[in-house]
Coordinates of C-alpha atoms in Angstrom, one line a residue:
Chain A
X1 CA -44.2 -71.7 -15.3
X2 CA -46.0 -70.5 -12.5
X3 CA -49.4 -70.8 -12.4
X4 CA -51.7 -69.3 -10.3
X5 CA -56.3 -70.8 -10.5
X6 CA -58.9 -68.9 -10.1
X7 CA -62.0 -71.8 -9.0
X8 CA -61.1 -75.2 -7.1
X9 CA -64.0 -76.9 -9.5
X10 CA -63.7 -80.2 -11.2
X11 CA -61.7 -78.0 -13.9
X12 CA -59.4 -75.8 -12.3
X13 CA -58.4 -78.9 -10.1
X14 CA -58.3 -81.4 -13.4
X15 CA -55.8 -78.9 -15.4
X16 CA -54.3 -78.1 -12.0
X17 CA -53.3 -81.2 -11.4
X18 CA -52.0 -81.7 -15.4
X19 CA -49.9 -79.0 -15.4
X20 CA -48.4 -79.8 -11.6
X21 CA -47.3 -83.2 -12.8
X22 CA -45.6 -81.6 -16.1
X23 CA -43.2 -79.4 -13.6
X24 CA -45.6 -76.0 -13.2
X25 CA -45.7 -74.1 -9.8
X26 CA -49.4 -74.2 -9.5
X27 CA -51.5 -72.3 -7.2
X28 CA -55.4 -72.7 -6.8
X29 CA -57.5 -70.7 -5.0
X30 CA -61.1 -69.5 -4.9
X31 CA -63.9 -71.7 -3.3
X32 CA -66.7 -71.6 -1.0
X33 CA -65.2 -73.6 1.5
X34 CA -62.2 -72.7 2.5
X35 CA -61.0 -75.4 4.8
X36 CA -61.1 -77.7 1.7
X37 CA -58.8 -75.8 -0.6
X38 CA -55.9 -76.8 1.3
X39 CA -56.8 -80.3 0.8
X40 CA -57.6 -80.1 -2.6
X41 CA -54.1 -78.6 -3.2
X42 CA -53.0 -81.5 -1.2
X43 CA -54.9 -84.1 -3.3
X44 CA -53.1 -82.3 -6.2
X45 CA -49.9 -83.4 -5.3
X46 CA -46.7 -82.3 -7.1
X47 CA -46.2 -79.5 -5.0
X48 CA -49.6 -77.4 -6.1
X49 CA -50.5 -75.0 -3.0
X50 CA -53.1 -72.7 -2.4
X51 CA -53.9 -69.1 -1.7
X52 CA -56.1 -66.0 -1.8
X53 CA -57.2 -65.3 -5.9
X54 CA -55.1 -62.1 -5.3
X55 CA -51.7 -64.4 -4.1
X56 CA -52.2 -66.9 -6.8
X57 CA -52.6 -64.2 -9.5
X58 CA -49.6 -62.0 -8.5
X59 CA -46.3 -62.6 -10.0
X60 CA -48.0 -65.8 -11.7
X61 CA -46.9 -66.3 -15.6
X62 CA -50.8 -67.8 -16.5
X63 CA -54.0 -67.5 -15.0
X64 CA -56.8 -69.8 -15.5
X65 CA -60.4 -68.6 -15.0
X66 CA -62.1 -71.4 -14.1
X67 CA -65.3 -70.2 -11.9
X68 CA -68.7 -70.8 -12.6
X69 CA -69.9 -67.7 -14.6
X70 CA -72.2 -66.8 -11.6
X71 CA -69.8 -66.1 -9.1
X72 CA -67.5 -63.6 -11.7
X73 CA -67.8 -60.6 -9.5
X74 CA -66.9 -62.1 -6.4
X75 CA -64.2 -63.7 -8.1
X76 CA -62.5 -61.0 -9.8
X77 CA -62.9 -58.5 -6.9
X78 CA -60.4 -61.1 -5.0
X79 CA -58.5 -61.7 -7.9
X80 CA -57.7 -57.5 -7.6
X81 CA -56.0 -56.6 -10.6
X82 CA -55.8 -58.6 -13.3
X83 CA -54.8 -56.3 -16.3
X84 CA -52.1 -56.8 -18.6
X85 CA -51.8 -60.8 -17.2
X86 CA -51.6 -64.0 -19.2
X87 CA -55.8 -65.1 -18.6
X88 CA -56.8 -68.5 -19.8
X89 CA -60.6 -68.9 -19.7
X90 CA -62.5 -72.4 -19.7
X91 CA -65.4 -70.8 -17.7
X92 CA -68.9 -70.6 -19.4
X93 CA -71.1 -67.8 -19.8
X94 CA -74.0 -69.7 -18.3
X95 CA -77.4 -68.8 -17.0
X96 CA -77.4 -69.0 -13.0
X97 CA -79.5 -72.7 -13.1
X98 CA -76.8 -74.0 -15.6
X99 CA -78.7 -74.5 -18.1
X100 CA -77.7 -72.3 -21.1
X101 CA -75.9 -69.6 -21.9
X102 CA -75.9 -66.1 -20.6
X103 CA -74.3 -64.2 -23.4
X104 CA -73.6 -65.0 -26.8
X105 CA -74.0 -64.4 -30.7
X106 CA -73.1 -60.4 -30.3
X107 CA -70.4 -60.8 -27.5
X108 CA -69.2 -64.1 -25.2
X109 CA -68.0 -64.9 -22.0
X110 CA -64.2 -64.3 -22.8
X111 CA -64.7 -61.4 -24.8
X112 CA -66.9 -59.3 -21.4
X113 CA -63.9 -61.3 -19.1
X114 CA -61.2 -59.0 -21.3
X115 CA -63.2 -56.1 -20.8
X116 CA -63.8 -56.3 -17.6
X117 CA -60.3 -56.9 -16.3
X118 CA -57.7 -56.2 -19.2
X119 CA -55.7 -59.2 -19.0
X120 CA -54.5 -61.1 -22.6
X121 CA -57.5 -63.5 -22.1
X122 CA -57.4 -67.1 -24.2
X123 CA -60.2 -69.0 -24.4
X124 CA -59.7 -73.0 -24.3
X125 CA -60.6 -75.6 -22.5
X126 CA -64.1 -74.6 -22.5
X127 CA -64.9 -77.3 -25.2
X128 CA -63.3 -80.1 -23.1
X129 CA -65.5 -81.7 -20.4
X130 CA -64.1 -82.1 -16.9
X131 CA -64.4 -85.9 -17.1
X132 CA -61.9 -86.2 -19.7
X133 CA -59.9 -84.0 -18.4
X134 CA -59.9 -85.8 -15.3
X135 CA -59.5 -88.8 -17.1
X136 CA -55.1 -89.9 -18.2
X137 CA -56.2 -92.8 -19.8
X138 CA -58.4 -91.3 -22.0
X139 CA -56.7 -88.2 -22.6
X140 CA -53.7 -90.6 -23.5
X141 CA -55.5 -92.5 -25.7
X142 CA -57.6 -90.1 -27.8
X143 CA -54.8 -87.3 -28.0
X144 CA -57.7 -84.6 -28.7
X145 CA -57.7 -81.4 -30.1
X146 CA -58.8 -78.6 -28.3
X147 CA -59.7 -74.8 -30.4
X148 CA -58.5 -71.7 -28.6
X149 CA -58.8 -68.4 -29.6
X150 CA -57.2 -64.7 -28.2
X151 CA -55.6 -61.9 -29.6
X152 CA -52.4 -61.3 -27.8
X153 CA -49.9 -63.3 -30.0
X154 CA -47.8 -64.6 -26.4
X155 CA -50.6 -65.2 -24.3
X156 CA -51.7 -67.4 -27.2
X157 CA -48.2 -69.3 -27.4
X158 CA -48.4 -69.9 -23.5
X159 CA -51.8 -71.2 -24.0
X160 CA -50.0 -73.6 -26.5
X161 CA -47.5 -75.0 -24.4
X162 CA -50.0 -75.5 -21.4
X163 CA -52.8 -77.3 -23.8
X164 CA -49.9 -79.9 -24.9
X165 CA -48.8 -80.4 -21.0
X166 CA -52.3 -81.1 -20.3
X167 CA -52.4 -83.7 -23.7
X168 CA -54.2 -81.7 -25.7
X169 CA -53.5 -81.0 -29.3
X170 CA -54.7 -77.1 -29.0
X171 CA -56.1 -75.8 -32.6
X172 CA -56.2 -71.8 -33.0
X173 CA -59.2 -70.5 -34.3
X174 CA -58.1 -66.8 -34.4
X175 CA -59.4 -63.6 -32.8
X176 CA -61.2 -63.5 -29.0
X177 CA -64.4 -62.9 -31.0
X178 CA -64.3 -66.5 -32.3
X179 CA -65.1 -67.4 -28.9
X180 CA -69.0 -66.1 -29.7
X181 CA -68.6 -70.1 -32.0
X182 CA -66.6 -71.8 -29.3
X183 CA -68.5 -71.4 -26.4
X184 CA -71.5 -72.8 -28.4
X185 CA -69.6 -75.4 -29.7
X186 CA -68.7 -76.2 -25.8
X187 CA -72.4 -76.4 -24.9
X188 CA -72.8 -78.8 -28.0
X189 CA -70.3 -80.9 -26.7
X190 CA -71.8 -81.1 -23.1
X191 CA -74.8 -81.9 -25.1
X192 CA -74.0 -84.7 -26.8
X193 CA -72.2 -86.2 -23.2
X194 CA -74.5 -85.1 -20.9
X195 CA -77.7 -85.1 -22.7
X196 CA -77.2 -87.5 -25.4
X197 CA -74.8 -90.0 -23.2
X198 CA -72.3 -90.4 -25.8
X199 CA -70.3 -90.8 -22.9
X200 CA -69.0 -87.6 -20.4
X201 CA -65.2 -88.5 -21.6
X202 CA -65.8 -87.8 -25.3
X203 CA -63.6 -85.3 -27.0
X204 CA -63.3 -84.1 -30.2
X205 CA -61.1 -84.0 -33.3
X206 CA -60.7 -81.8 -36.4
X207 CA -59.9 -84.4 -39.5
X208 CA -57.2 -81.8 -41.7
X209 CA -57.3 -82.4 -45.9
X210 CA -54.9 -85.3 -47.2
X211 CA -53.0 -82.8 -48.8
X212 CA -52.3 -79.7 -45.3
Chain B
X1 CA -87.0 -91.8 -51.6
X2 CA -88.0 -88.2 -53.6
X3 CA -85.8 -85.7 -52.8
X4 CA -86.4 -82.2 -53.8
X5 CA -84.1 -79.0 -53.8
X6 CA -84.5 -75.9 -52.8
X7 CA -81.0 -74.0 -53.8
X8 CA -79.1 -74.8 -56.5
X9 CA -75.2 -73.7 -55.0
X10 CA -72.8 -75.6 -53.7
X11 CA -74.7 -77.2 -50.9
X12 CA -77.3 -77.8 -52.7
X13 CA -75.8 -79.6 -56.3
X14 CA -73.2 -81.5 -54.1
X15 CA -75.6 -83.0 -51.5
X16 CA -77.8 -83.6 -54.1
X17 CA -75.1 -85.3 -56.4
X18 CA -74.4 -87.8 -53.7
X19 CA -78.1 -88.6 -53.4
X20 CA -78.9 -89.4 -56.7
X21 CA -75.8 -91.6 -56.8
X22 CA -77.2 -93.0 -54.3
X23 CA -80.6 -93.7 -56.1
X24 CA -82.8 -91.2 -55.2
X25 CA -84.8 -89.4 -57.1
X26 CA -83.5 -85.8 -57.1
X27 CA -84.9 -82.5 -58.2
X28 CA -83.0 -79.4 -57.9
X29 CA -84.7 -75.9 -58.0
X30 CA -84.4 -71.9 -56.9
X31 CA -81.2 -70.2 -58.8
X32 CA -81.1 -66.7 -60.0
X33 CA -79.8 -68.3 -63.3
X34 CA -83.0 -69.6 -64.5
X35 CA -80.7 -71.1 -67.8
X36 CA -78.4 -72.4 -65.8
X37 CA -80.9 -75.0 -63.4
X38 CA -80.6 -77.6 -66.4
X39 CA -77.7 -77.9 -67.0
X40 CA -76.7 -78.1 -63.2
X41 CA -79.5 -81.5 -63.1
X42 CA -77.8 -83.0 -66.2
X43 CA -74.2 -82.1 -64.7
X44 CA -75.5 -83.9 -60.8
X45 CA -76.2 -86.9 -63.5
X46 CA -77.6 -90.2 -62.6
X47 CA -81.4 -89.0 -63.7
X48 CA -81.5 -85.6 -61.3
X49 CA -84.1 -83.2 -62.9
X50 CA -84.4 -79.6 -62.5
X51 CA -88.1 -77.2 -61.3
X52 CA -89.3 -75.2 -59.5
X53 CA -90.0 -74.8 -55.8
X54 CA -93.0 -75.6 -55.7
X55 CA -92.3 -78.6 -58.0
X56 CA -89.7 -79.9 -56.4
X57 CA -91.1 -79.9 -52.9
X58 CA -94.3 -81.0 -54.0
X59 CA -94.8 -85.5 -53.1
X60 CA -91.0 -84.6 -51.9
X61 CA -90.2 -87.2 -48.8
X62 CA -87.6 -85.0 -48.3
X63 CA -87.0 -81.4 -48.8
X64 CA -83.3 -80.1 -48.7
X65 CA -83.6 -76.2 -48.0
X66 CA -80.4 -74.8 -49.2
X67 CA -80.2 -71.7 -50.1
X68 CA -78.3 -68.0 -49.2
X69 CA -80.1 -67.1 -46.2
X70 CA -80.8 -63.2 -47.6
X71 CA -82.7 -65.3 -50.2
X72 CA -85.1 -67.0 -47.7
X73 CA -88.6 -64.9 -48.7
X74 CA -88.3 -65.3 -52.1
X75 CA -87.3 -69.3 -52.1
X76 CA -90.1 -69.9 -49.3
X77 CA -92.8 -67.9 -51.7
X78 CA -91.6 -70.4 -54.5
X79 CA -91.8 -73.0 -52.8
X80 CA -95.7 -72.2 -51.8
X81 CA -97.0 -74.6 -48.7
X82 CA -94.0 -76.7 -47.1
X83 CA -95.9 -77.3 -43.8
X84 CA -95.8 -81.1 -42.3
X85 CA -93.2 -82.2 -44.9
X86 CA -89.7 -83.4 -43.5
X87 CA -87.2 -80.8 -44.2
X88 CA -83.6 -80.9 -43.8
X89 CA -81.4 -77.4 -43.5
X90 CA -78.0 -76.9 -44.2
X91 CA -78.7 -73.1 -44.0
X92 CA -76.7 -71.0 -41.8
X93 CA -78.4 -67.7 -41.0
X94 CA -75.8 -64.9 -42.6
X95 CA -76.2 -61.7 -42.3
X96 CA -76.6 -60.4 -45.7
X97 CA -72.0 -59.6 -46.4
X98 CA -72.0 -63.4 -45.1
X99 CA -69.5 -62.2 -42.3
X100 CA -71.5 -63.3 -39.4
X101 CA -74.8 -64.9 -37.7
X102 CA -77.8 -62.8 -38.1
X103 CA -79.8 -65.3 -35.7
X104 CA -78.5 -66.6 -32.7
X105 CA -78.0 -67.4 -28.9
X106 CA -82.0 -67.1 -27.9
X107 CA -82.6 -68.6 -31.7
X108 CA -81.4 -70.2 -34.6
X109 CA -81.9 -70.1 -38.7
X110 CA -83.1 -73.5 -38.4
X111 CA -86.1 -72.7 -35.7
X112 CA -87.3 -69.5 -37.4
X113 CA -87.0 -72.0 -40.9
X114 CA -89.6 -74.3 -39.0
X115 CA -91.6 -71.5 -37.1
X116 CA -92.3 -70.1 -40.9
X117 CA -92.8 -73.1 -42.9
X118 CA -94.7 -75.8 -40.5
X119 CA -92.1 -77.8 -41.7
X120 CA -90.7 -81.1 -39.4
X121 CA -87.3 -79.2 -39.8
X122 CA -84.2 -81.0 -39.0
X123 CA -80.8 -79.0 -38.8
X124 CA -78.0 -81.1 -40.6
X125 CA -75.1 -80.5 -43.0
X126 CA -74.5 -77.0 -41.7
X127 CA -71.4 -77.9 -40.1
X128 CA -69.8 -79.4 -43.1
X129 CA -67.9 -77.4 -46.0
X130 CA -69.1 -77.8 -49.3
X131 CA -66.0 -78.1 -50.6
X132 CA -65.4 -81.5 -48.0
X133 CA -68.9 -82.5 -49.6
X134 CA -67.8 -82.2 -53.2
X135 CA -65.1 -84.4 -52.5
X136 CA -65.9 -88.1 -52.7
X137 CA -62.1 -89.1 -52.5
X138 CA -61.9 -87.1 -48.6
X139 CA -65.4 -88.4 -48.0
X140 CA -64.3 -91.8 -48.1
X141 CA -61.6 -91.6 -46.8
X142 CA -62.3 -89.4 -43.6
X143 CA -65.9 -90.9 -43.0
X144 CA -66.8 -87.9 -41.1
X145 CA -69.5 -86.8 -38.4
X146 CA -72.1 -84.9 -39.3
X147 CA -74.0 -83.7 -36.0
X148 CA -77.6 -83.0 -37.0
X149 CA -81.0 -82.2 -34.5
X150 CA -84.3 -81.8 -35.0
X151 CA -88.1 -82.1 -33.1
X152 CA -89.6 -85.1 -35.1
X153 CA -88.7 -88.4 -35.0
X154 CA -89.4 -89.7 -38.5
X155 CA -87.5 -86.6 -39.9
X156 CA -84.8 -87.1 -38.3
X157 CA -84.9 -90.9 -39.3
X158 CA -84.9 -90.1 -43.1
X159 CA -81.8 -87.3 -42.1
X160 CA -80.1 -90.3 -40.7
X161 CA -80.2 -92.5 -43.9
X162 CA -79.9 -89.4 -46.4
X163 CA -76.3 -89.0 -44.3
X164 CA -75.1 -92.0 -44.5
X165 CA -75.8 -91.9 -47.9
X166 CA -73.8 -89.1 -48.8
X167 CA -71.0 -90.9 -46.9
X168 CA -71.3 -89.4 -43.4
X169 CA -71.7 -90.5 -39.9
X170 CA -74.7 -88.8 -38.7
X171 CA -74.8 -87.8 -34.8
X172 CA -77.6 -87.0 -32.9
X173 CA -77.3 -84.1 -30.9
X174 CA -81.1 -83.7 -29.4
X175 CA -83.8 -81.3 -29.9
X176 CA -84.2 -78.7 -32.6
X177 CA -83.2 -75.9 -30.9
X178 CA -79.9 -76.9 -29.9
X179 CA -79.2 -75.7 -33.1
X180 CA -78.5 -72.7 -31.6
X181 CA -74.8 -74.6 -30.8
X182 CA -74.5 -76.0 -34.1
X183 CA -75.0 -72.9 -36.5
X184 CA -72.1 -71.5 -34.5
X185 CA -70.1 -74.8 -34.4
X186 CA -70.8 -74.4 -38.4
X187 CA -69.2 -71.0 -38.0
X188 CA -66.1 -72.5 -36.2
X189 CA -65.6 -74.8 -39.3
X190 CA -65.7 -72.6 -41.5
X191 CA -63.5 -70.0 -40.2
X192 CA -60.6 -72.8 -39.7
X193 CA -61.2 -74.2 -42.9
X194 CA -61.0 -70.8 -44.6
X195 CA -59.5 -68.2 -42.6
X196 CA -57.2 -70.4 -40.6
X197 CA -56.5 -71.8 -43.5
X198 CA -56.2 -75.2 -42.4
X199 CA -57.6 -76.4 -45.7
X200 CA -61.1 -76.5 -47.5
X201 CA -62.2 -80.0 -47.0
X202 CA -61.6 -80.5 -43.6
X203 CA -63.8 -82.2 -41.1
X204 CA -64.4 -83.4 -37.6
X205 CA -65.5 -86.6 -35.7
X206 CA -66.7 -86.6 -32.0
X207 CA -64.2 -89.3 -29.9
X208 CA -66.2 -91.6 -28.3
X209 CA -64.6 -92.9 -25.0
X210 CA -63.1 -96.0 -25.1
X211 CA -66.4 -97.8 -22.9
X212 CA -69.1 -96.2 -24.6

């Protein structure tokens, strides 16, 4: 697949990284400071390159949103147009100081990011910290779930695939609207690594009945 | 340890089976039933008693408030003065079809519980099915997290042991008002476990990395 990120954070770079090893084209672009992106495409290895938002988006078969929620405008006007694509979001909706959300409970982050751009948006990844996705070992080890939620049935299936090249076991919980629970549940999660130090590499796991 | 109450559905008669299996002393109040409380106590067995409200608060060391959030005037009126006594909420805040939060993002059912009680509120149990709960056989075999926060120490403590005795692992996840992330997180179980369909009595565990 090709695969074209939009934010050269410790996320886009993390699943960039994943998916470059399991065979994607990737392309990630978007960052303050542009001499380092080539570098961090470089650091990316298996063949990942960079680009403009607007190059890495064209032609690309996913996108991943992966900006901090601040810098949306900026981002999407270099992305240019955006509508009808394959969006995967792990960005979220936070307050400018980080430290909560921005929007929630009557809309979310990946519900306004489909409005405002028109692409088949999935939401995932944004209930996985960085460190563990940064982290083989662990990934290996814990084989953890990750929800995701959309409402374009192939953008969804893409999102599948992509979840299980990072090592994820991906989990769908339904409509884009279920996003107004995940995002929440994200912050919970950076909660109990950040705040609580349970440990910045913990993950999650849904225990299924004896019986499913 | 006294345990009183308030809510006599699901939540509230399986929690409080547990309990009094455990060897507390349970009463279980507020139904719309008024017939029906006594037989619910004899059918929780192992010496649980039925009240009301006010009763089964009253010399409580722990109150479990448990009822349909549309319900909340009528079972805080019952239950007269509930300030400075350690209560635990499995409540989430419906709207009154139960289809969605009424409260969220800049609050939570559990903060406006403790804002109009005086109560030392601790949010726990709302992320688990009742079904799950009613089942000791998935209990013990899934030993599963429970995720709980709260403002006061020594309320939280006696949510600690009341967890473990219903047969889960309880998980700090900070200060009262992140329950803000877990009424939603709440909402994200129950729409897999009933709309996704990925069965009743499921549950989750946090994975804690392999250092921690």
């Amino acid at each position: 697949m090709k695969i074209g990120i939009i934010g050269a954070g410790r996320m886009g770079r993390a699943l960039g990284r994943r998916w470059a090893r399991a065979g994607h084209e990737v392309t990630i672009s978007f960052t303050r400071d542009l001499r380092k992106l080539e570098s961090i495409a470089r650091e990316m290895g298996h063949g990942a390159r960079s680009a403009s938002p607007a190059d890495a988006a064209k032609g690309a078969d996913a996108v991943l949103f992966a900006v901090q929620w601040s810098t949306i405008d900026e981002a999407l006007e270099q992305a240019r147009s955006l509508a009808g694509r394959t969006m995967l979001t792990c960005t979220l909706p936070m307050t400018a100081d980080d430290s909560e959300l921005a929007i929630g409970h009557a809309s979310s982050g990946a519900e306004e990011l489909a409005r405002r751009t028109g692409a088949s948006v999935v939401a995932i990844f944004n209930t996985v910290t960085s460190e563990l996705l940064s982290d083989d070992a662990e990934v290996a080890r814990m084989r953890p779930d990750v929800v995701y939620c959309g409402d374009a049935a192939e953008a969804k299936l893409t999102a599948v695939h992509l979840a299980r090249d990072a090592g994820f076991n991906p989990i769908d919980a339904g409509a884009l609207r279920i996003a107004r629970y995940l995002e929440p549940f994200g912050l919970l999660i950076a909660q109990l690594a950040y705040e609580r130090n349970l440990g910045e590499t913990l993950g999650y796991r849904i225990v299924l009945p004896r019986e499913s």
